[in-house]
Short mmCIF file of C-alpha atoms and ligand atoms in Angstrom, two decimals:
data_model
loop_
_atom_site.label_atom_id
_atom_site.label_comp_id
_atom_site.label_asym_id
_atom_site.label_seq_id
_atom_site.Cartn_x
_atom_site.Cartn_y
_atom_site.Cartn_z
CA MET A 197 37.59 -11.95 -5.12
CA SER A 198 36.00 -8.56 -5.60
CA ALA A 199 34.40 -7.00 -2.46
CA PRO A 200 31.05 -8.06 -1.59
CA PHE A 201 27.81 -6.25 -2.56
CA ARG A 202 26.73 -4.60 0.87
CA VAL A 203 23.17 -4.22 1.79
CA ALA A 204 21.89 -1.76 4.23
CA LEU A 205 18.37 -2.29 6.49
CA SER A 206 17.06 1.01 8.03
CA GLY A 207 17.68 1.14 11.82
CA ASP A 208 13.85 0.86 12.20
CA PHE A 209 13.94 -2.78 11.17
CA ARG A 210 15.31 -3.62 14.61
CA LYS A 211 14.37 -3.24 18.06
CA ALA A 212 16.42 -1.41 20.84
CA ASP A 213 17.35 -4.94 22.00
CA GLY A 214 18.58 -5.83 18.47
CA SER A 215 15.88 -8.22 17.86
CA PRO A 216 13.87 -7.81 14.39
CA VAL A 217 10.68 -5.68 14.45
CA TYR A 218 9.07 -7.82 11.83
CA PRO A 219 10.40 -11.36 12.13
CA ASP A 220 8.20 -12.62 9.10
CA PHE A 221 10.76 -10.58 7.01
CA ASP A 222 12.99 -13.76 6.29
CA LEU A 223 16.57 -12.48 5.93
CA GLU A 224 17.72 -15.90 4.92
CA PRO A 225 17.91 -15.26 1.33
CA LEU A 226 20.13 -12.39 1.83
CA ARG A 227 22.51 -14.15 4.46
CA GLN A 228 22.83 -17.09 2.08
CA ALA A 229 23.46 -14.88 -1.19
CA PRO A 230 27.01 -15.47 -2.35
CA ASN A 231 29.14 -12.35 -2.12
CA VAL A 232 26.47 -10.32 -0.22
CA GLU A 233 26.93 -8.61 3.10
CA PHE A 234 24.14 -6.96 5.23
CA ALA A 235 24.08 -4.63 8.25
CA TYR A 236 21.19 -2.75 10.20
CA LEU A 237 22.01 0.99 10.22
CA GLU A 238 21.76 2.88 13.29
CA PRO A 239 18.11 4.15 13.71
CA ARG A 240 18.44 7.74 12.29
CA ASN A 241 15.63 9.29 10.81
CA PRO A 242 15.84 10.79 8.12
CA VAL A 243 18.70 8.27 7.19
CA GLU A 244 22.10 10.07 6.85
CA ALA A 245 24.54 10.06 4.09
CA ASP A 246 27.38 8.71 6.04
CA GLN A 247 25.77 5.79 7.21
CA LEU A 248 25.56 4.83 3.50
CA LYS A 249 28.85 5.38 2.21
CA ASP A 250 29.94 1.85 2.21
CA PHE A 251 26.85 0.23 0.82
CA ASP A 252 25.30 -0.60 -2.52
CA ALA A 253 21.99 -0.97 -1.56
CA LEU A 254 19.41 0.22 1.13
CA ILE A 255 16.08 -1.61 2.15
CA LEU A 256 14.09 1.25 3.83
CA LEU A 257 11.08 0.60 6.27
CA ALA A 258 9.56 3.70 7.65
CA HIS A 259 12.52 6.13 8.12
CA ARG A 260 12.81 9.12 5.55
CA PHE A 261 15.17 9.30 2.91
CA THR A 262 15.97 12.61 1.71
CA LYS A 263 18.65 14.60 -0.65
CA ASP A 264 20.89 14.56 2.48
CA SER A 265 20.64 10.71 2.88
CA ILE A 266 22.76 10.40 -0.51
CA HIS A 267 26.43 9.99 0.00
CA PRO A 268 28.59 11.85 -2.75
CA ASN A 269 30.67 9.11 -3.46
CA GLY A 270 27.68 7.65 -5.61
CA ARG A 271 27.95 3.90 -4.47
CA LEU A 272 24.57 3.58 -3.47
CA ALA A 273 22.69 2.13 -6.63
CA ILE A 274 18.98 1.26 -4.93
CA VAL A 275 16.36 2.16 -2.44
CA ALA A 276 14.01 -0.70 -1.86
CA ARG A 277 11.26 0.62 0.05
CA PHE A 278 9.41 -2.19 2.21
CA GLY A 279 5.67 -1.40 0.82
CA VAL A 280 4.19 0.63 -1.87
CA GLY A 281 4.12 3.95 -0.59
CA TYR A 282 7.08 6.24 -1.23
CA ASP A 283 5.93 9.79 0.38
CA THR A 284 8.85 9.08 2.92
CA VAL A 285 11.52 9.01 -0.16
CA ASP A 286 12.70 12.08 -1.91
CA VAL A 287 12.21 10.73 -5.42
CA GLU A 288 13.81 13.44 -7.40
CA ALA A 289 16.93 13.58 -5.37
CA CYS A 290 17.33 9.71 -5.81
CA THR A 291 16.70 10.36 -9.78
CA ARG A 292 19.48 13.12 -9.67
CA ALA A 293 21.85 10.78 -7.92
CA GLY A 294 20.93 7.92 -10.18
CA VAL A 295 19.47 6.00 -7.31
CA ALA A 296 16.79 3.47 -8.57
CA LEU A 297 13.77 3.35 -6.04
CA ALA A 298 12.10 -0.11 -5.93
CA ILE A 299 8.56 -0.87 -4.58
CA THR A 300 7.00 -3.86 -3.45
CA PRO A 301 3.53 -4.24 -5.28
CA ASP A 302 3.55 -7.95 -5.26
CA GLY A 303 3.73 -8.07 -1.22
CA VAL A 304 0.70 -5.87 -0.67
CA ARG A 305 -1.78 -6.88 -3.66
CA ARG A 306 -3.41 -9.77 -2.40
CA PRO A 307 -3.41 -8.61 1.49
CA VAL A 308 -4.93 -5.32 0.72
CA ALA A 309 -7.48 -6.79 -1.79
CA VAL A 310 -8.24 -9.31 1.18
CA SER A 311 -8.78 -6.21 3.46
CA ILE A 312 -11.36 -4.63 1.03
CA VAL A 313 -13.08 -7.97 0.90
CA THR A 314 -13.11 -8.09 4.62
CA PHE A 315 -14.71 -4.56 5.05
CA ILE A 316 -17.21 -5.66 2.24
CA LEU A 317 -18.27 -8.98 4.29
CA ALA A 318 -18.17 -7.17 7.61
CA LEU A 319 -20.15 -4.22 6.70
CA SER A 320 -22.78 -6.13 4.45
CA GLY A 321 -22.92 -8.73 7.16
CA LYS A 322 -23.43 -6.32 9.97
CA LEU A 323 -20.65 -7.95 11.79
CA MET A 324 -19.51 -5.36 14.29
CA VAL A 325 -23.13 -4.54 15.37
CA LYS A 326 -24.14 -8.52 15.62
CA ASP A 327 -20.91 -8.82 17.88
CA ARG A 328 -22.04 -6.17 20.16
CA LEU A 329 -25.72 -7.57 20.28
CA THR A 330 -24.35 -10.87 21.45
CA ARG A 331 -22.19 -9.52 24.19
CA LYS A 332 -25.53 -8.04 25.70
CA ALA A 333 -26.81 -11.62 25.79
CA ALA A 334 -30.70 -11.88 25.92
CA ALA A 335 -31.07 -7.93 25.52
CA GLY A 336 -29.04 -8.18 22.35
CA PHE A 337 -30.67 -11.34 20.99
CA ALA A 338 -34.13 -9.56 21.30
CA ARG A 339 -32.86 -6.93 18.99
CA ARG A 340 -31.21 -9.01 16.31
CA GLY A 341 -34.04 -8.54 13.76
CA GLU A 342 -33.27 -4.79 13.71
CA HIS A 343 -29.95 -5.44 12.01
CA MET A 344 -30.53 -7.30 8.75
CA GLY A 345 -27.55 -7.81 6.69
CA VAL A 346 -27.26 -7.11 2.86
CA GLY A 347 -26.84 -9.95 0.38
CA LEU A 348 -24.38 -9.50 -2.03
CA VAL A 349 -25.43 -11.57 -5.22
CA GLY A 350 -26.24 -8.97 -8.04
CA ARG A 351 -25.30 -5.79 -5.91
CA THR A 352 -22.75 -3.61 -7.67
CA LEU A 353 -19.29 -3.24 -6.58
CA GLY A 354 -17.36 -0.12 -7.93
CA SER A 355 -13.73 0.87 -7.77
CA ILE A 356 -11.88 3.97 -8.42
CA GLY A 357 -8.94 2.74 -9.74
CA ILE A 358 -8.14 -0.90 -11.31
CA GLY A 359 -4.48 -1.10 -10.79
CA ASN A 360 -2.68 -3.63 -8.74
CA ILE A 361 -4.84 -3.61 -5.86
CA GLY A 362 -8.21 -2.76 -7.70
CA ALA A 363 -7.90 -5.58 -10.31
CA GLU A 364 -7.08 -8.06 -7.40
CA LEU A 365 -10.06 -7.31 -5.71
CA PHE A 366 -12.20 -8.05 -8.63
CA ARG A 367 -10.40 -11.30 -9.01
CA LEU A 368 -11.38 -12.17 -5.54
CA ILE A 369 -14.71 -11.21 -5.29
CA LYS A 370 -15.63 -13.21 -8.44
CA PRO A 371 -17.38 -15.86 -6.61
CA PHE A 372 -19.91 -13.59 -4.82
CA ASP A 373 -21.78 -12.93 -8.13
CA MET A 374 -21.59 -8.88 -7.93
CA LYS A 375 -21.88 -6.43 -10.78
CA LEU A 376 -18.60 -4.93 -11.34
CA ILE A 377 -17.62 -1.41 -12.37
CA ALA A 378 -14.66 0.66 -12.39
CA HIS A 379 -13.51 4.17 -12.97
CA ASP A 380 -9.95 4.78 -13.73
CA PRO A 381 -8.77 7.40 -16.65
CA TYR A 382 -5.59 5.03 -17.25
CA ALA A 383 -7.18 1.90 -17.14
CA ASP A 384 -6.02 -1.15 -19.19
CA ALA A 385 -9.38 -1.72 -20.90
CA LYS A 386 -8.51 -5.33 -21.84
CA LEU A 387 -7.50 -6.35 -18.24
CA ALA A 388 -10.80 -4.72 -17.26
CA ALA A 389 -12.89 -6.83 -19.98
CA GLY A 390 -10.81 -9.99 -18.79
CA LEU A 391 -12.17 -9.44 -15.24
CA GLY A 392 -15.73 -8.75 -16.22
CA VAL A 393 -15.40 -5.24 -14.97
CA GLN A 394 -17.20 -2.57 -17.06
CA LEU A 395 -15.33 0.75 -17.09
CA VAL A 396 -17.65 3.55 -16.25
CA GLY A 397 -17.46 7.59 -15.66
CA LEU A 398 -16.32 8.74 -12.00
CA GLU A 399 -19.65 9.69 -11.12
CA GLU A 400 -21.46 6.75 -12.17
CA VAL A 401 -19.10 4.66 -9.79
CA PHE A 402 -20.95 6.89 -7.03
CA ARG A 403 -24.38 6.81 -8.50
CA ARG A 404 -24.57 2.86 -9.29
CA SER A 405 -22.49 1.15 -6.72
CA ASP A 406 -23.64 -0.46 -3.40
CA PHE A 407 -20.03 -0.69 -2.45
CA VAL A 408 -17.54 2.16 -3.67
CA SER A 409 -13.92 0.95 -2.92
CA VAL A 410 -10.96 3.58 -3.51
CA ASN A 411 -8.08 2.06 -5.01
CA CYS A 412 -6.19 5.02 -6.79
CA PRO A 413 -2.99 6.56 -5.51
CA LEU A 414 -3.09 9.88 -3.77
CA THR A 415 -2.14 12.38 -6.27
CA ALA A 416 -2.65 16.16 -7.01
CA GLU A 417 -5.72 14.99 -8.95
CA THR A 418 -7.24 12.51 -6.39
CA ARG A 419 -6.74 14.54 -3.29
CA GLY A 420 -10.45 15.14 -2.01
CA LEU A 421 -11.70 13.51 -5.13
CA VAL A 422 -14.41 11.87 -2.94
CA ASN A 423 -16.09 15.00 -1.98
CA ALA A 424 -19.75 16.20 -0.62
CA GLU A 425 -21.09 16.34 -4.27
CA ARG A 426 -19.94 12.86 -4.98
CA LEU A 427 -21.16 11.39 -1.71
CA ALA A 428 -24.39 12.90 -2.51
CA LEU A 429 -24.61 10.71 -5.55
CA MET A 430 -24.31 7.52 -3.44
CA LYS A 431 -27.69 5.48 -2.77
CA PRO A 432 -28.56 5.72 0.99
CA THR A 433 -27.96 2.12 1.34
CA ALA A 434 -24.36 2.11 -0.39
CA TYR A 435 -21.07 1.73 1.63
CA LEU A 436 -17.77 3.50 1.13
CA ILE A 437 -14.62 1.73 1.63
CA ASN A 438 -11.20 3.46 1.66
CA THR A 439 -7.96 1.45 1.94
CA ALA A 440 -5.98 3.67 -0.40
CA ARG A 441 -4.93 6.98 1.35
CA GLY A 442 -6.82 9.17 3.65
CA PRO A 443 -6.77 12.54 1.95
CA ILE A 444 -8.25 11.15 -1.25
CA VAL A 445 -11.50 11.36 0.65
CA GLY A 446 -12.69 14.76 2.03
CA GLN A 447 -13.15 13.42 5.87
CA LYS A 448 -15.54 16.30 7.12
CA ALA A 449 -17.81 15.56 4.22
CA LEU A 450 -17.98 11.76 4.92
CA THR A 451 -18.39 12.35 8.49
CA LYS A 452 -21.57 14.47 7.82
CA ALA A 453 -22.96 12.01 5.30
CA LEU A 454 -22.44 9.23 7.76
CA LYS A 455 -23.98 10.92 10.82
CA GLU A 456 -26.71 12.02 8.71
CA ALA A 457 -27.17 8.46 7.51
CA ARG A 458 -27.14 9.45 3.97
CA ILE A 459 -25.09 6.53 3.38
CA ALA A 460 -25.07 3.42 5.07
CA GLY A 461 -21.80 3.23 6.39
CA ALA A 462 -18.01 2.81 5.73
CA GLY A 463 -14.95 0.71 6.07
CA LEU A 464 -11.86 2.99 6.62
CA ASP A 465 -8.22 1.68 6.98
CA VAL A 466 -6.80 5.13 6.29
CA LEU A 467 -7.79 8.46 7.44
CA GLU A 468 -7.07 12.15 6.73
CA LYS A 469 -4.52 12.23 9.69
CA GLU A 470 -2.93 9.26 11.29
CA PRO A 471 -3.24 8.56 13.93
CA PRO A 472 -6.42 10.65 14.24
CA ASP A 473 -7.18 13.02 17.09
CA ALA A 474 -8.87 11.17 19.84
CA ASP A 475 -11.87 13.59 19.58
CA ASP A 476 -12.15 13.27 15.93
CA PRO A 477 -16.00 13.10 15.47
CA ILE A 478 -15.62 10.32 12.91
CA LEU A 479 -14.22 7.98 15.76
CA LYS A 480 -17.63 8.32 17.48
CA LEU A 481 -19.58 6.92 14.55
CA ASP A 482 -21.00 3.31 14.79
CA ASN A 483 -21.68 2.69 11.13
CA VAL A 484 -18.10 2.68 10.53
CA ILE A 485 -15.50 -0.01 10.74
CA PHE A 486 -11.96 1.34 11.09
CA GLY A 487 -8.45 -0.15 10.67
CA PRO A 488 -5.41 1.60 11.96
CA HIS A 489 -3.71 1.62 8.27
CA ALA A 490 -2.77 -1.80 8.98
CA LEU A 491 -5.93 -4.26 8.11
CA CYS A 492 -3.28 -5.58 5.58
CA TRP A 493 -0.60 -6.31 7.95
CA THR A 494 -0.18 -9.97 7.70
CA ASP A 495 2.75 -12.42 8.13
CA GLN A 496 2.15 -13.09 4.58
CA CYS A 497 2.20 -9.40 3.63
CA PHE A 498 5.32 -8.84 5.39
CA ALA A 499 7.27 -11.92 4.32
CA GLY A 500 6.07 -10.94 0.55
CA ASN A 501 7.38 -7.39 0.97
CA GLY A 502 10.70 -8.55 2.50
CA ALA A 503 11.12 -11.26 -0.43
CA ALA A 504 10.18 -8.66 -3.17
CA ASP A 505 12.92 -6.35 -1.60
CA VAL A 506 15.55 -8.89 -1.38
CA ARG A 507 14.82 -9.94 -4.88
CA ALA A 508 15.19 -6.40 -6.05
CA VAL A 509 18.50 -5.84 -4.31
CA LEU A 510 19.90 -9.26 -5.61
CA ASP A 511 18.72 -8.21 -9.03
CA VAL A 512 20.90 -5.36 -8.94
CA GLN A 513 23.69 -7.01 -7.63
CA HIS A 514 23.65 -9.66 -10.60
CA GLY A 515 23.24 -6.63 -13.03
CA ARG A 516 19.48 -7.17 -13.83
CA GLU A 517 16.97 -4.38 -13.62
CA PRO A 518 14.46 -4.70 -10.57
CA ARG A 519 11.03 -5.58 -11.49
CA VAL A 520 9.21 -2.57 -10.17
CA VAL A 521 10.98 0.95 -10.12
CA VAL A 522 9.16 4.14 -9.62
CA ASN A 523 11.84 6.58 -11.21
CA ARG A 524 12.17 4.38 -14.40
CA GLU A 525 14.09 7.21 -16.01
CA VAL A 526 17.16 6.29 -13.99
CA LEU A 527 17.22 2.95 -15.71
CA GLU A 528 17.57 4.70 -19.11
CA THR A 529 20.84 6.53 -18.07
CA ALA A 530 24.21 5.62 -19.48
CA THR A 531 25.61 5.88 -15.80
CA TRP A 532 22.91 3.26 -14.38
CA ARG A 533 23.48 0.75 -17.40
CA ASN A 534 27.19 1.00 -16.70
CA ARG A 535 26.68 0.25 -13.23
CA LEU A 536 24.58 -2.73 -13.75
CA HIS A 537 27.35 -3.73 -16.38
CA GLU A 538 29.97 -3.52 -13.67
CA PHE A 539 27.90 -5.43 -11.17
CA ARG A 540 27.02 -8.35 -13.78
CA LYS A 541 31.09 -8.58 -14.32
CA ARG A 542 31.53 -8.80 -10.53
CA PHE A 543 28.82 -10.88 -9.43
CA ALA A 544 26.87 -12.70 -12.32
CA THR A 545 27.42 -16.46 -12.17
N1 NAD B 112 -4.06 0.34 3.45
C1 NAD B 112 -2.61 0.04 2.95
O1 NAD B 112 -2.01 -0.27 3.92
C2 NAD B 112 -2.08 0.09 1.73
C3 NAD B 112 -1.33 -0.72 1.37
C4 NAD B 112 -0.81 -0.57 0.06
C5 NAD B 112 -1.40 0.31 -1.27
N2 NAD B 112 -2.26 1.13 -0.46
C6 NAD B 112 -2.92 2.21 -1.44
O2 NAD B 112 -3.77 1.38 -2.19
C7 NAD B 112 -3.93 2.28 -3.46
C8 NAD B 112 -3.69 1.43 -4.62
O3 NAD B 112 -2.60 0.83 -4.69
P1 NAD B 112 -2.03 0.07 -6.05
O4 NAD B 112 -0.80 -0.84 -5.56
O5 NAD B 112 -3.38 -0.74 -6.70
O6 NAD B 112 -1.82 1.24 -6.93
P2 NAD B 112 -1.46 0.95 -8.82
O7 NAD B 112 -0.83 2.21 -8.99
O8 NAD B 112 -1.04 -0.19 -9.21
O9 NAD B 112 -3.09 1.36 -8.99
C9 NAD B 112 -3.85 2.61 -8.93
C10 NAD B 112 -4.69 2.67 -10.02
O10 NAD B 112 -5.23 3.93 -9.83
C11 NAD B 112 -5.58 4.65 -11.14
N3 NAD B 112 -5.93 6.03 -11.05
C12 NAD B 112 -4.85 7.11 -11.13
N4 NAD B 112 -5.45 8.21 -11.01
C13 NAD B 112 -6.90 7.86 -10.96
C14 NAD B 112 -7.96 8.76 -10.95
N5 NAD B 112 -7.98 10.08 -10.99
N6 NAD B 112 -9.31 8.05 -10.71
C15 NAD B 112 -9.12 6.76 -10.82
N7 NAD B 112 -8.14 5.98 -10.72
C16 NAD B 112 -6.87 6.59 -11.15
C17 NAD B 112 -4.27 4.37 -11.93
O11 NAD B 112 -4.45 4.35 -13.26
C18 NAD B 112 -4.15 2.69 -11.58
O12 NAD B 112 -4.72 1.83 -12.39
C19 NAD B 112 -2.88 3.41 -3.50
O13 NAD B 112 -3.34 4.58 -2.80
C20 NAD B 112 -1.85 2.87 -2.22
O14 NAD B 112 -0.92 3.92 -1.63
C21 NAD B 112 -2.75 0.93 0.74
#
């Protein structure tokens, strides 16, 4: 009987009293898996190398994983991030050490796309304004004609990025009979055509859309991509929705455009600085609906992320490649292939 495959959960998955922070993350499949042991780490941020010396895998919530988190004994094979962001992980250090970094696009795809639809419906239906009016009773009802909503049929939804979430947004919005356009320099043209999405230039998304939704990653190329010049191309009746990453949008320029009503409004789940300063002027604007980088947080999102991470670590235990790996070059190395081979010999049934 060979030693079990050992999985660590970062310490931030557990509260001080030992109960799970996110009970929707179902650990039963890990508990039931043959020849697997798992344990929570002490909550140290960043994760420290000595904590991991007896583990083959790490499921990582929000704690940082740096070059100093990697134990020189080379036992750790995979870090499975709970979510798709990995700015908390030193990817290069992982690659150098032959550690695969897995993420969970399957867990977030639907929940984030639903968040974007939520913003589209709330903004177009003037939901927040009408909620406030109703609370003012007769005085509010008297003013309801001043807040006409916007019908969606024939209106244009434009996405910057048509990847995991952008494509799901287009799938979900189909029954609303909108025109669909997207800009993505790396787009899969067949996927776009299949979804009825016209691929256009970046400026055209700003010019034509009634709703511009940001669905690209934050990279050197996309930082500040939504700037004053591009906001100026938008129709005064159009809305900007950002559920991707705050710094893709120049927040000062956006605040100005919203303040001067040069665009109709915005739905923002992400901000340049999170949490924002309490006196950030954008928080004073009533043509914006905010989410605290958590609009997609649902029971199903957390269950989905957890299930995807458990699948990734059990894949490695059985000598299979995990489905979504950020540093795919690791998978090509002889060391990694040998390692998988060894796991297969030990654990594959
Ligand atoms: N708000 C949240 O809680 C939350 C949760 C998950 C993901 N996100 C964010 O949502 C965004 C989209 O995630 P995803 O899973 O769809 O990622 P993805 O990698 O599957 O898709 C991103 C798409 O953007 C495209 N792209 C890259 N550079 C571009 C550019 N310069 N212009 C236009 N398109 C460009 C890529 O080609 C790709 O098709 C990311 O920023 C991610 O961090 C937010």
